């Protein structure tokens, strides 16, 4: 099995390589859902311990391990099976990673590497929550690049993986050819889903669900749009197919431990990109694409737009019809957007040309984002204060929402009244 061993801390990172070529792509997956956000609230705000059965349900599946990149691996490389043999180390020539002795040639192909983050899948599971931060996990990704012999690569991340990719880009910008962030947020309270009637309904159904199967149905609705789930594929719907895939993934991958679950939640909760880190990404010379589903109820679209604005002029905002797993729901459009990023990076496209294109070849909406002002005016300062206030109100609402349902369940269980049997009267 291919592992990247870090002798300094004993961490082993499981990875897979697919495809062949001089263009190298590192894929960093995340693990985040409505249910994660709910338990993030319980763990971080109330200090509750996560029940083991919930870790079984939440820890793995379609959004947790390297397998989640399947549609992108096939789209970028044309391969569906991992490489059987390890290849020779590679070094950078002309700004791209290449096999030793080769020159960069157009059409050489793409090789991708995807891996399991610490705490999930086949990688190591540290027992201390403090061993899980996006910075530490970015160091894991950097160690993997060193292990592969890749001096630089195109780095694509999804959800929590996009947070890790941001940290990696700020930590080692010289190793980044381009950066793609899918369904990303800024961490902290931005990880909480948007509170509306749909989210309240899903949360209520989740709290009432008694089996992993019932909870799986709720989780699918947080990852995909209703239109996509209701599409007919043969004699059944996508909902039925995805449900079977979800259960199969859990069965084959096994349960995520409490340590990994709480640790990865800690990484999301403590993630923050400083102004200096954002400036490093903005000024390092590589292009950035932020891809987001307009119907994502987990990672809110406004947070992604705000990050794209902060990364001007190098960032391009791509919005697609889809939910949190837009990479699965709209694989062709996502893959085309990623290929456009790779081609633009190779052609040394200027940042202004990249970020202000009205529409891409894929037909997806590319949002024109005005660069931030160098000097913050009074209105900007007021907007920042209002933004922080709304964040606190959002957190308070989640607190009282959780308190209400916890109290409701407690009272119902405490005051449960058994029915009184009344004998039939004899006349």
Tab-separated table of C-alpha atoms in Angstrom:
chain	number	residue	atom	x	y	z
A	1	UNK	CA	0.000	0.000	0.000
A	2	UNK	CA	1.340	3.505	-0.816
A	3	UNK	CA	1.975	5.500	2.337
A	4	UNK	CA	3.840	8.692	3.080
A	5	UNK	CA	5.593	8.107	6.414
A	6	UNK	CA	6.575	11.098	8.516
A	7	UNK	CA	9.220	9.752	10.862
A	8	UNK	CA	9.241	12.991	12.873
A	9	UNK	CA	5.737	12.464	14.232
A	10	UNK	CA	4.859	8.918	13.238
A	11	UNK	CA	1.977	9.964	10.976
A	12	UNK	CA	1.251	7.830	7.913
A	13	UNK	CA	-0.729	9.338	5.045
A	14	UNK	CA	-2.376	6.933	2.598
A	15	UNK	CA	-2.439	8.099	-1.015
A	16	UNK	CA	-3.214	6.996	-4.553
A	17	UNK	CA	-1.760	8.120	-7.895
A	18	UNK	CA	-3.649	7.986	-11.164
A	19	UNK	CA	-2.714	8.868	-14.724
A	20	UNK	CA	0.655	9.725	-16.225
A	21	UNK	CA	2.133	12.989	-17.411
A	22	UNK	CA	4.293	15.972	-16.649
A	23	UNK	CA	1.414	17.978	-15.202
A	24	UNK	CA	0.958	17.115	-11.550
A	25	UNK	CA	-2.246	17.682	-9.586
A	26	UNK	CA	-2.684	17.229	-5.825
A	27	UNK	CA	-6.283	16.691	-4.690
A	28	UNK	CA	-7.195	17.447	-1.059
A	29	UNK	CA	-10.573	16.209	0.118
A	30	UNK	CA	-12.699	17.480	2.976
A	31	UNK	CA	-15.419	16.132	5.242
A	32	UNK	CA	-18.251	18.420	6.077
A	33	UNK	CA	-22.032	18.213	6.203
A	34	UNK	CA	-25.067	19.506	8.042
A	35	UNK	CA	-24.519	16.781	10.601
A	36	UNK	CA	-20.889	17.766	11.069
A	37	UNK	CA	-21.977	21.362	11.594
A	38	UNK	CA	-24.573	20.286	14.149
A	39	UNK	CA	-22.022	18.307	16.138
A	40	UNK	CA	-19.469	21.062	15.699
A	41	UNK	CA	-21.976	23.201	17.563
A	42	UNK	CA	-22.427	20.599	20.321
A	43	UNK	CA	-18.719	19.836	20.691
A	44	UNK	CA	-17.291	23.340	20.471
A	45	UNK	CA	-20.046	25.385	22.104
A	46	UNK	CA	-21.350	22.965	24.728
A	47	UNK	CA	-18.344	20.662	25.074
A	48	UNK	CA	-20.449	17.537	24.427
A	49	UNK	CA	-18.841	14.244	23.460
A	50	UNK	CA	-19.935	12.802	20.120
A	51	UNK	CA	-21.762	9.464	20.384
A	52	UNK	CA	-19.846	6.651	18.722
A	53	UNK	CA	-22.793	5.662	16.544
A	54	UNK	CA	-22.818	9.174	15.088
A	55	UNK	CA	-19.136	8.873	14.235
A	56	UNK	CA	-19.986	5.701	12.345
A	57	UNK	CA	-22.514	7.553	10.257
A	58	UNK	CA	-20.752	10.873	9.827
A	59	UNK	CA	-17.143	9.897	9.466
A	60	UNK	CA	-16.969	8.306	6.054
A	61	UNK	CA	-18.867	8.064	2.842
A	62	UNK	CA	-19.070	10.232	-0.220
A	63	UNK	CA	-17.367	13.271	1.288
A	64	UNK	CA	-14.652	11.820	3.472
A	65	UNK	CA	-11.828	9.928	1.721
A	66	UNK	CA	-9.690	10.079	-1.416
A	67	UNK	CA	-12.349	8.116	-3.313
A	68	UNK	CA	-14.532	11.240	-3.340
A	69	UNK	CA	-12.394	12.650	-6.151
A	70	UNK	CA	-13.467	9.888	-8.548
A	71	UNK	CA	-15.259	12.140	-11.100
A	72	UNK	CA	-12.317	14.554	-11.207
A	73	UNK	CA	-9.674	11.821	-11.464
A	74	UNK	CA	-11.467	10.300	-14.441
A	75	UNK	CA	-12.087	13.695	-16.044
A	76	UNK	CA	-8.512	14.952	-15.666
A	77	UNK	CA	-6.572	11.767	-16.404
A	78	UNK	CA	-9.001	9.450	-18.172
A	79	UNK	CA	-7.949	6.765	-15.680
A	80	UNK	CA	-10.252	4.944	-13.295
A	81	UNK	CA	-7.699	2.695	-11.612
A	82	UNK	CA	-4.687	3.833	-9.534
A	83	UNK	CA	-1.160	3.367	-10.800
A	84	UNK	CA	0.169	-0.028	-9.739
A	85	UNK	CA	3.829	0.915	-9.618
A	86	UNK	CA	5.617	3.817	-8.049
A	87	UNK	CA	7.332	6.066	-10.567
A	88	UNK	CA	10.727	7.687	-10.457
A	89	UNK	CA	11.043	10.950	-8.484
A	90	UNK	CA	10.298	14.104	-10.418
A	91	UNK	CA	11.760	17.573	-10.483
A	92	UNK	CA	10.642	20.922	-11.765
A	93	UNK	CA	11.652	22.113	-15.216
A	94	UNK	CA	10.243	25.318	-16.602
A	95	UNK	CA	7.715	25.775	-13.801
A	96	UNK	CA	5.998	22.378	-14.057
A	97	UNK	CA	6.785	19.045	-12.452
A	98	UNK	CA	8.323	16.544	-14.859
A	99	UNK	CA	9.824	13.099	-14.942
A	100	UNK	CA	13.597	13.402	-14.676
A	101	UNK	CA	15.232	14.251	-18.006
A	102	UNK	CA	12.001	15.302	-19.770
A	103	UNK	CA	10.988	18.720	-20.955
A	104	UNK	CA	7.539	20.182	-20.590
A	105	UNK	CA	5.478	19.387	-23.664
A	106	UNK	CA	1.873	20.281	-24.328
A	107	UNK	CA	-0.369	17.254	-24.132
A	108	UNK	CA	1.991	15.166	-21.996
A	109	UNK	CA	-0.932	14.187	-19.814
A	110	UNK	CA	-1.871	14.660	-16.188
A	111	UNK	CA	-0.966	12.668	-13.111
A	112	UNK	CA	-3.028	13.209	-9.981
A	113	UNK	CA	-2.466	12.226	-6.379
A	114	UNK	CA	-5.325	12.027	-3.905
A	115	UNK	CA	-5.008	11.021	-0.260
A	116	UNK	CA	-6.806	10.468	3.021
A	117	UNK	CA	-6.346	13.272	5.523
A	118	UNK	CA	-5.155	12.358	8.988
A	119	UNK	CA	-8.067	11.081	11.042
A	120	UNK	CA	-9.986	9.318	8.283
A	121	UNK	CA	-9.726	6.402	5.891
A	122	UNK	CA	-6.431	4.526	5.915
A	123	UNK	CA	-4.289	7.358	7.261
A	124	UNK	CA	-3.116	7.672	10.864
A	125	UNK	CA	-5.522	8.876	13.539
A	126	UNK	CA	-3.846	11.030	16.207
A	127	UNK	CA	-5.666	10.914	19.532
A	128	UNK	CA	-5.113	14.561	20.530
A	129	UNK	CA	-7.536	17.114	19.120
A	130	UNK	CA	-4.730	19.653	19.014
A	131	UNK	CA	-3.018	17.498	16.372
A	132	UNK	CA	-5.724	18.521	13.910
A	133	UNK	CA	-5.493	21.996	12.417
A	134	UNK	CA	-5.541	23.085	8.786
A	135	UNK	CA	-1.915	24.191	9.185
A	136	UNK	CA	-0.825	20.782	10.464
A	137	UNK	CA	-2.809	19.040	7.738
A	138	UNK	CA	-1.235	21.336	5.133
A	139	UNK	CA	2.140	20.163	6.444
A	140	UNK	CA	0.959	16.592	5.762
A	141	UNK	CA	0.199	17.590	2.163
A	142	UNK	CA	3.585	19.267	1.841
A	143	UNK	CA	5.318	16.154	3.162
A	144	UNK	CA	3.427	14.130	0.558
A	145	UNK	CA	4.679	16.411	-2.226
A	146	UNK	CA	8.221	15.837	-0.959
A	147	UNK	CA	7.627	12.090	-0.770
A	148	UNK	CA	6.403	12.042	-4.382
A	149	UNK	CA	9.321	14.153	-5.536
A	150	UNK	CA	6.989	16.836	-6.873
A	151	UNK	CA	8.578	20.243	-6.503
A	152	UNK	CA	5.348	21.896	-7.549
A	153	UNK	CA	1.801	20.945	-8.486
A	154	UNK	CA	-1.658	22.259	-9.197
A	155	UNK	CA	-3.477	22.004	-5.861
A	156	UNK	CA	-7.245	21.495	-5.756
A	157	UNK	CA	-9.204	21.261	-2.495
A	158	UNK	CA	-12.846	20.703	-1.564
A	159	UNK	CA	-14.603	21.993	1.582
A	160	UNK	CA	-12.228	21.361	4.510
A	161	UNK	CA	-9.705	20.282	1.877
A	162	UNK	CA	-9.964	23.759	0.350
A	163	UNK	CA	-9.134	25.273	3.746
A	164	UNK	CA	-6.079	23.003	3.886
A	165	UNK	CA	-5.153	23.965	0.315
A	166	UNK	CA	-5.271	27.668	1.293
A	167	UNK	CA	-2.880	27.049	4.164
A	168	UNK	CA	-0.564	25.032	1.899
A	169	UNK	CA	-0.528	27.811	-0.702
A	170	UNK	CA	0.349	30.399	1.956
A	171	UNK	CA	2.924	28.107	3.564
A	172	UNK	CA	4.764	27.070	0.385
A	173	UNK	CA	3.686	29.304	-2.519
A	174	UNK	CA	6.675	28.231	-4.604
A	175	UNK	CA	5.226	24.699	-4.708
A	176	UNK	CA	1.910	25.848	-6.207
A	177	UNK	CA	1.277	25.997	-9.972
A	178	UNK	CA	-2.377	26.962	-9.500
A	179	UNK	CA	-4.996	26.762	-6.759
A	180	UNK	CA	-8.622	25.624	-7.017
A	181	UNK	CA	-10.965	25.910	-4.033
A	182	UNK	CA	-14.287	24.075	-4.230
A	183	UNK	CA	-17.145	24.907	-1.839
A	184	UNK	CA	-14.836	26.698	0.542
A	185	UNK	CA	-15.477	28.849	3.614
A	186	UNK	CA	-13.242	30.832	5.906
A	187	UNK	CA	-13.596	28.462	8.867
A	188	UNK	CA	-14.991	29.211	12.325
A	189	UNK	CA	-18.629	30.277	12.396
A	190	UNK	CA	-18.589	30.351	8.568
A	191	UNK	CA	-18.711	26.546	8.791
A	192	UNK	CA	-22.234	26.719	10.139
A	193	UNK	CA	-24.954	26.247	7.524
A	194	UNK	CA	-27.387	28.950	6.572
A	195	UNK	CA	-30.409	29.033	8.866
A	196	UNK	CA	-33.629	28.963	6.853
A	197	UNK	CA	-36.755	26.813	6.666
A	198	UNK	CA	-35.000	24.135	4.600
A	199	UNK	CA	-32.141	23.841	7.072
A	200	UNK	CA	-34.470	23.800	10.074
A	201	UNK	CA	-36.497	21.037	8.445
A	202	UNK	CA	-33.361	18.972	7.765
A	203	UNK	CA	-32.085	19.516	11.310
A	204	UNK	CA	-35.440	18.478	12.766
A	205	UNK	CA	-35.500	15.320	10.620
A	206	UNK	CA	-31.938	14.545	11.643
A	207	UNK	CA	-32.797	14.804	15.337
A	208	UNK	CA	-35.780	12.497	14.845
A	209	UNK	CA	-33.834	9.929	12.807
A	210	UNK	CA	-33.169	6.784	14.817
A	211	UNK	CA	-31.060	4.707	12.388
A	212	UNK	CA	-28.001	5.339	10.212
A	213	UNK	CA	-30.171	4.624	7.180
A	214	UNK	CA	-32.623	7.377	8.106
A	215	UNK	CA	-29.790	9.784	8.736
A	216	UNK	CA	-28.165	8.868	5.421
A	217	UNK	CA	-31.235	10.122	3.581
A	218	UNK	CA	-31.014	13.445	5.391
A	219	UNK	CA	-27.302	13.740	4.656
A	220	UNK	CA	-27.842	13.161	0.933
A	221	UNK	CA	-30.249	16.087	0.849
A	222	UNK	CA	-27.579	18.337	2.334
A	223	UNK	CA	-25.020	17.304	-0.304
A	224	UNK	CA	-27.147	17.414	-3.465
A	225	UNK	CA	-30.004	19.451	-4.905
A	226	UNK	CA	-33.497	17.970	-4.924
A	227	UNK	CA	-33.615	18.138	-8.723
A	228	UNK	CA	-30.492	16.026	-8.993
A	229	UNK	CA	-31.685	13.456	-6.451
A	230	UNK	CA	-35.056	13.124	-8.174
A	231	UNK	CA	-33.585	12.514	-11.641
A	232	UNK	CA	-34.497	9.105	-13.045
A	233	UNK	CA	-31.638	6.833	-14.019
A	234	UNK	CA	-33.100	3.733	-15.567
A	235	UNK	CA	-35.744	2.268	-13.299
A	236	UNK	CA	-34.741	4.205	-10.158
A	237	UNK	CA	-33.760	7.691	-9.050
A	238	UNK	CA	-30.317	9.071	-8.316
A	239	UNK	CA	-31.386	9.247	-4.686
A	240	UNK	CA	-31.705	5.447	-4.584
A	241	UNK	CA	-28.363	4.928	-6.328
A	242	UNK	CA	-26.506	7.402	-4.121
A	243	UNK	CA	-28.056	5.922	-1.005
A	244	UNK	CA	-26.715	2.474	-1.930
A	245	UNK	CA	-23.295	3.983	-2.751
A	246	UNK	CA	-23.320	5.809	0.574
A	247	UNK	CA	-24.033	2.656	2.573
A	248	UNK	CA	-21.495	0.691	0.515
A	249	UNK	CA	-18.817	3.317	1.173
A	250	UNK	CA	-19.437	3.137	4.903
A	251	UNK	CA	-19.301	-0.671	4.831
A	252	UNK	CA	-16.063	-0.809	2.832
A	253	UNK	CA	-14.200	2.030	4.553
A	254	UNK	CA	-15.242	1.295	8.118
A	255	UNK	CA	-16.010	3.725	10.895
A	256	UNK	CA	-14.166	6.927	11.622
A	257	UNK	CA	-13.038	7.052	15.230
A	258	UNK	CA	-14.169	9.746	17.630
A	259	UNK	CA	-10.605	11.086	17.655
A	260	UNK	CA	-10.563	11.662	13.913
A	261	UNK	CA	-14.095	13.045	13.869
A	262	UNK	CA	-13.604	15.583	16.631
A	263	UNK	CA	-10.109	16.400	15.401
A	264	UNK	CA	-11.258	17.278	11.898
A	265	UNK	CA	-14.093	19.361	13.304
A	266	UNK	CA	-11.480	21.180	15.364
A	267	UNK	CA	-9.504	21.874	12.195
A	268	UNK	CA	-12.563	23.491	10.588
A	269	UNK	CA	-13.491	25.433	13.695
A	270	UNK	CA	-10.008	26.883	14.228
A	271	UNK	CA	-9.235	27.601	10.563
A	272	UNK	CA	-8.467	31.215	9.760
A	273	UNK	CA	-6.564	32.891	6.954
A	274	UNK	CA	-4.661	35.964	8.114
A	275	UNK	CA	-4.236	39.067	5.987
A	276	UNK	CA	-0.575	38.202	5.555
A	277	UNK	CA	-1.401	34.692	4.319
A	278	UNK	CA	-3.955	36.031	1.854
A	279	UNK	CA	-1.435	38.569	0.600
A	280	UNK	CA	1.089	35.765	0.060
A	281	UNK	CA	-1.403	33.894	-2.131
A	282	UNK	CA	-2.381	37.071	-3.945
A	283	UNK	CA	1.186	38.087	-4.769
A	284	UNK	CA	2.852	34.744	-5.504
A	285	UNK	CA	2.093	34.641	-9.221
A	286	UNK	CA	-0.247	31.650	-9.523
A	287	UNK	CA	-3.902	31.783	-10.597
A	288	UNK	CA	-6.828	30.842	-8.354
A	289	UNK	CA	-10.284	29.464	-9.170
A	290	UNK	CA	-13.045	29.339	-6.571
A	291	UNK	CA	-15.834	26.964	-7.631
A	292	UNK	CA	-19.079	26.914	-5.691
A	293	UNK	CA	-22.564	25.469	-5.973
A	294	UNK	CA	-25.224	28.164	-5.858
A	295	UNK	CA	-27.500	25.800	-3.903
A	296	UNK	CA	-24.913	24.824	-1.279
A	297	UNK	CA	-26.609	25.002	2.122
A	298	UNK	CA	-23.485	23.896	4.023
A	299	UNK	CA	-20.746	26.224	2.765
A	300	UNK	CA	-22.561	29.452	2.050
A	301	UNK	CA	-21.956	31.101	-1.311
A	302	UNK	CA	-21.401	34.554	0.188
A	303	UNK	CA	-18.371	33.303	2.118
A	304	UNK	CA	-16.779	31.986	-1.084
A	305	UNK	CA	-17.478	35.255	-2.886
A	306	UNK	CA	-15.913	37.167	-0.026
A	307	UNK	CA	-12.763	35.047	-0.222
A	308	UNK	CA	-12.584	35.527	-3.995
A	309	UNK	CA	-12.790	39.272	-3.471
A	310	UNK	CA	-9.952	39.160	-0.967
A	311	UNK	CA	-7.797	37.254	-3.473
A	312	UNK	CA	-8.248	39.711	-6.314
A	313	UNK	CA	-6.800	40.144	-8.880
A	314	UNK	CA	-5.650	36.517	-9.172
A	315	UNK	CA	-8.947	34.808	-8.233
A	316	UNK	CA	-11.781	33.822	-10.517
A	317	UNK	CA	-15.220	32.986	-9.079
A	318	UNK	CA	-17.120	30.186	-10.844
A	319	UNK	CA	-20.710	29.528	-9.801
A	320	UNK	CA	-22.550	26.370	-10.864
A	321	UNK	CA	-26.019	24.995	-10.310
A	322	UNK	CA	-25.404	22.444	-7.600
A	323	UNK	CA	-25.046	21.850	-3.888
A	324	UNK	CA	-22.099	21.041	-1.609
A	325	UNK	CA	-20.936	18.114	-3.721
A	326	UNK	CA	-21.056	20.113	-6.931
A	327	UNK	CA	-17.978	18.158	-8.035
A	328	UNK	CA	-20.224	15.067	-8.200
A	329	UNK	CA	-23.389	16.805	-9.322
A	330	UNK	CA	-21.791	18.786	-12.154
A	331	UNK	CA	-18.559	16.871	-12.896
A	332	UNK	CA	-18.241	17.981	-16.531
A	333	UNK	CA	-18.468	21.682	-15.711
A	334	UNK	CA	-16.159	21.354	-12.706
A	335	UNK	CA	-13.590	19.366	-14.668
A	336	UNK	CA	-13.676	21.869	-17.528
A	337	UNK	CA	-13.171	24.744	-15.086
A	338	UNK	CA	-10.178	22.901	-13.588
A	339	UNK	CA	-8.713	22.231	-17.034
A	340	UNK	CA	-9.124	25.897	-17.931
A	341	UNK	CA	-7.154	26.778	-14.804
A	342	UNK	CA	-4.337	24.380	-15.734
A	343	UNK	CA	-4.178	25.687	-19.317
A	344	UNK	CA	-4.257	29.328	-18.192
A	345	UNK	CA	-1.408	28.645	-15.766
A	346	UNK	CA	0.693	26.997	-18.469
A	347	UNK	CA	0.073	29.854	-20.876
A	348	UNK	CA	1.089	32.411	-18.219
A	349	UNK	CA	-2.214	34.263	-18.512
A	350	UNK	CA	-2.257	37.618	-16.749
A	351	UNK	CA	-4.347	37.726	-13.548
A	352	UNK	CA	-6.607	40.529	-14.828
A	353	UNK	CA	-7.396	38.544	-17.968
A	354	UNK	CA	-8.129	35.476	-15.893
A	355	UNK	CA	-10.417	36.940	-13.253
A	356	UNK	CA	-12.524	39.231	-15.415
A	357	UNK	CA	-13.642	36.909	-18.202
A	358	UNK	CA	-17.412	37.190	-18.547
A	359	UNK	CA	-18.103	33.532	-19.268
A	360	UNK	CA	-15.958	30.422	-19.591
A	361	UNK	CA	-16.065	27.844	-22.354
A	362	UNK	CA	-17.954	25.539	-19.999
A	363	UNK	CA	-20.916	27.889	-20.006
A	364	UNK	CA	-20.856	28.298	-16.222
A	365	UNK	CA	-21.274	31.670	-14.605
A	366	UNK	CA	-17.981	33.421	-13.886
A	367	UNK	CA	-18.637	36.209	-11.447
A	368	UNK	CA	-16.789	39.481	-11.979
A	369	UNK	CA	-15.549	40.552	-8.561
A	370	UNK	CA	-14.284	44.026	-7.881
A	371	UNK	CA	-10.921	44.139	-6.106
A	372	UNK	CA	-10.964	45.361	-2.503
A	373	UNK	CA	-10.075	48.947	-1.732
A	374	UNK	CA	-6.592	49.526	-0.352
A	375	UNK	CA	-7.888	51.986	2.195
A	376	UNK	CA	-10.916	50.887	4.180
A	377	UNK	CA	-13.485	53.654	4.283
A	378	UNK	CA	-16.127	54.289	6.880
A	379	UNK	CA	-18.743	52.217	5.050
A	380	UNK	CA	-16.318	49.322	4.808
A	381	UNK	CA	-15.627	49.472	8.543
A	382	UNK	CA	-19.344	49.521	9.294
A	383	UNK	CA	-19.861	46.531	6.992
A	384	UNK	CA	-17.173	44.596	8.832
A	385	UNK	CA	-18.798	45.348	12.193
A	386	UNK	CA	-22.196	44.282	10.866
A	387	UNK	CA	-20.690	41.081	9.417
A	388	UNK	CA	-19.193	40.111	12.794
A	389	UNK	CA	-22.459	40.955	14.566
A	390	UNK	CA	-24.455	38.746	12.190
A	391	UNK	CA	-21.974	35.941	12.822
A	392	UNK	CA	-22.554	36.164	16.561
A	393	UNK	CA	-26.330	36.276	16.099
A	394	UNK	CA	-26.093	33.224	13.845
A	395	UNK	CA	-24.148	31.362	16.529
A	396	UNK	CA	-26.634	32.407	19.222
A	397	UNK	CA	-29.527	31.165	17.116
A	398	UNK	CA	-27.856	27.784	16.727
A	399	UNK	CA	-27.297	27.654	20.474
A	400	UNK	CA	-30.946	28.255	21.350
A	401	UNK	CA	-32.084	25.941	18.563
A	402	UNK	CA	-29.985	23.108	19.989
A	403	UNK	CA	-31.045	23.935	23.535
A	404	UNK	CA	-34.707	23.805	22.553
A	405	UNK	CA	-34.504	20.354	20.991
A	406	UNK	CA	-32.266	18.973	23.721
A	407	UNK	CA	-34.699	20.223	26.356
A	408	UNK	CA	-37.631	18.890	24.381
A	409	UNK	CA	-36.129	15.396	24.201
A	410	UNK	CA	-35.188	15.493	27.897
A	411	UNK	CA	-38.677	16.510	29.018
A	412	UNK	CA	-40.324	13.974	26.742
A	413	UNK	CA	-38.178	11.151	28.096
A	414	UNK	CA	-38.495	12.285	31.723
A	415	UNK	CA	-42.251	12.837	31.719
A	416	UNK	CA	-43.127	9.853	29.590
A	417	UNK	CA	-46.542	8.694	30.840
A	418	UNK	CA	-47.574	5.115	30.356
A	419	UNK	CA	-51.146	4.621	29.185
A	420	UNK	CA	-53.604	3.500	31.894
A	421	UNK	CA	-55.420	0.312	31.140
A	422	UNK	CA	-59.134	0.586	31.913
A	423	UNK	CA	-61.059	-2.612	32.341
A	424	UNK	CA	-64.183	-2.988	30.326
A	425	UNK	CA	-67.286	-2.291	32.376
A	426	UNK	CA	-69.730	-5.128	32.980
A	427	UNK	CA	-73.351	-4.241	32.477
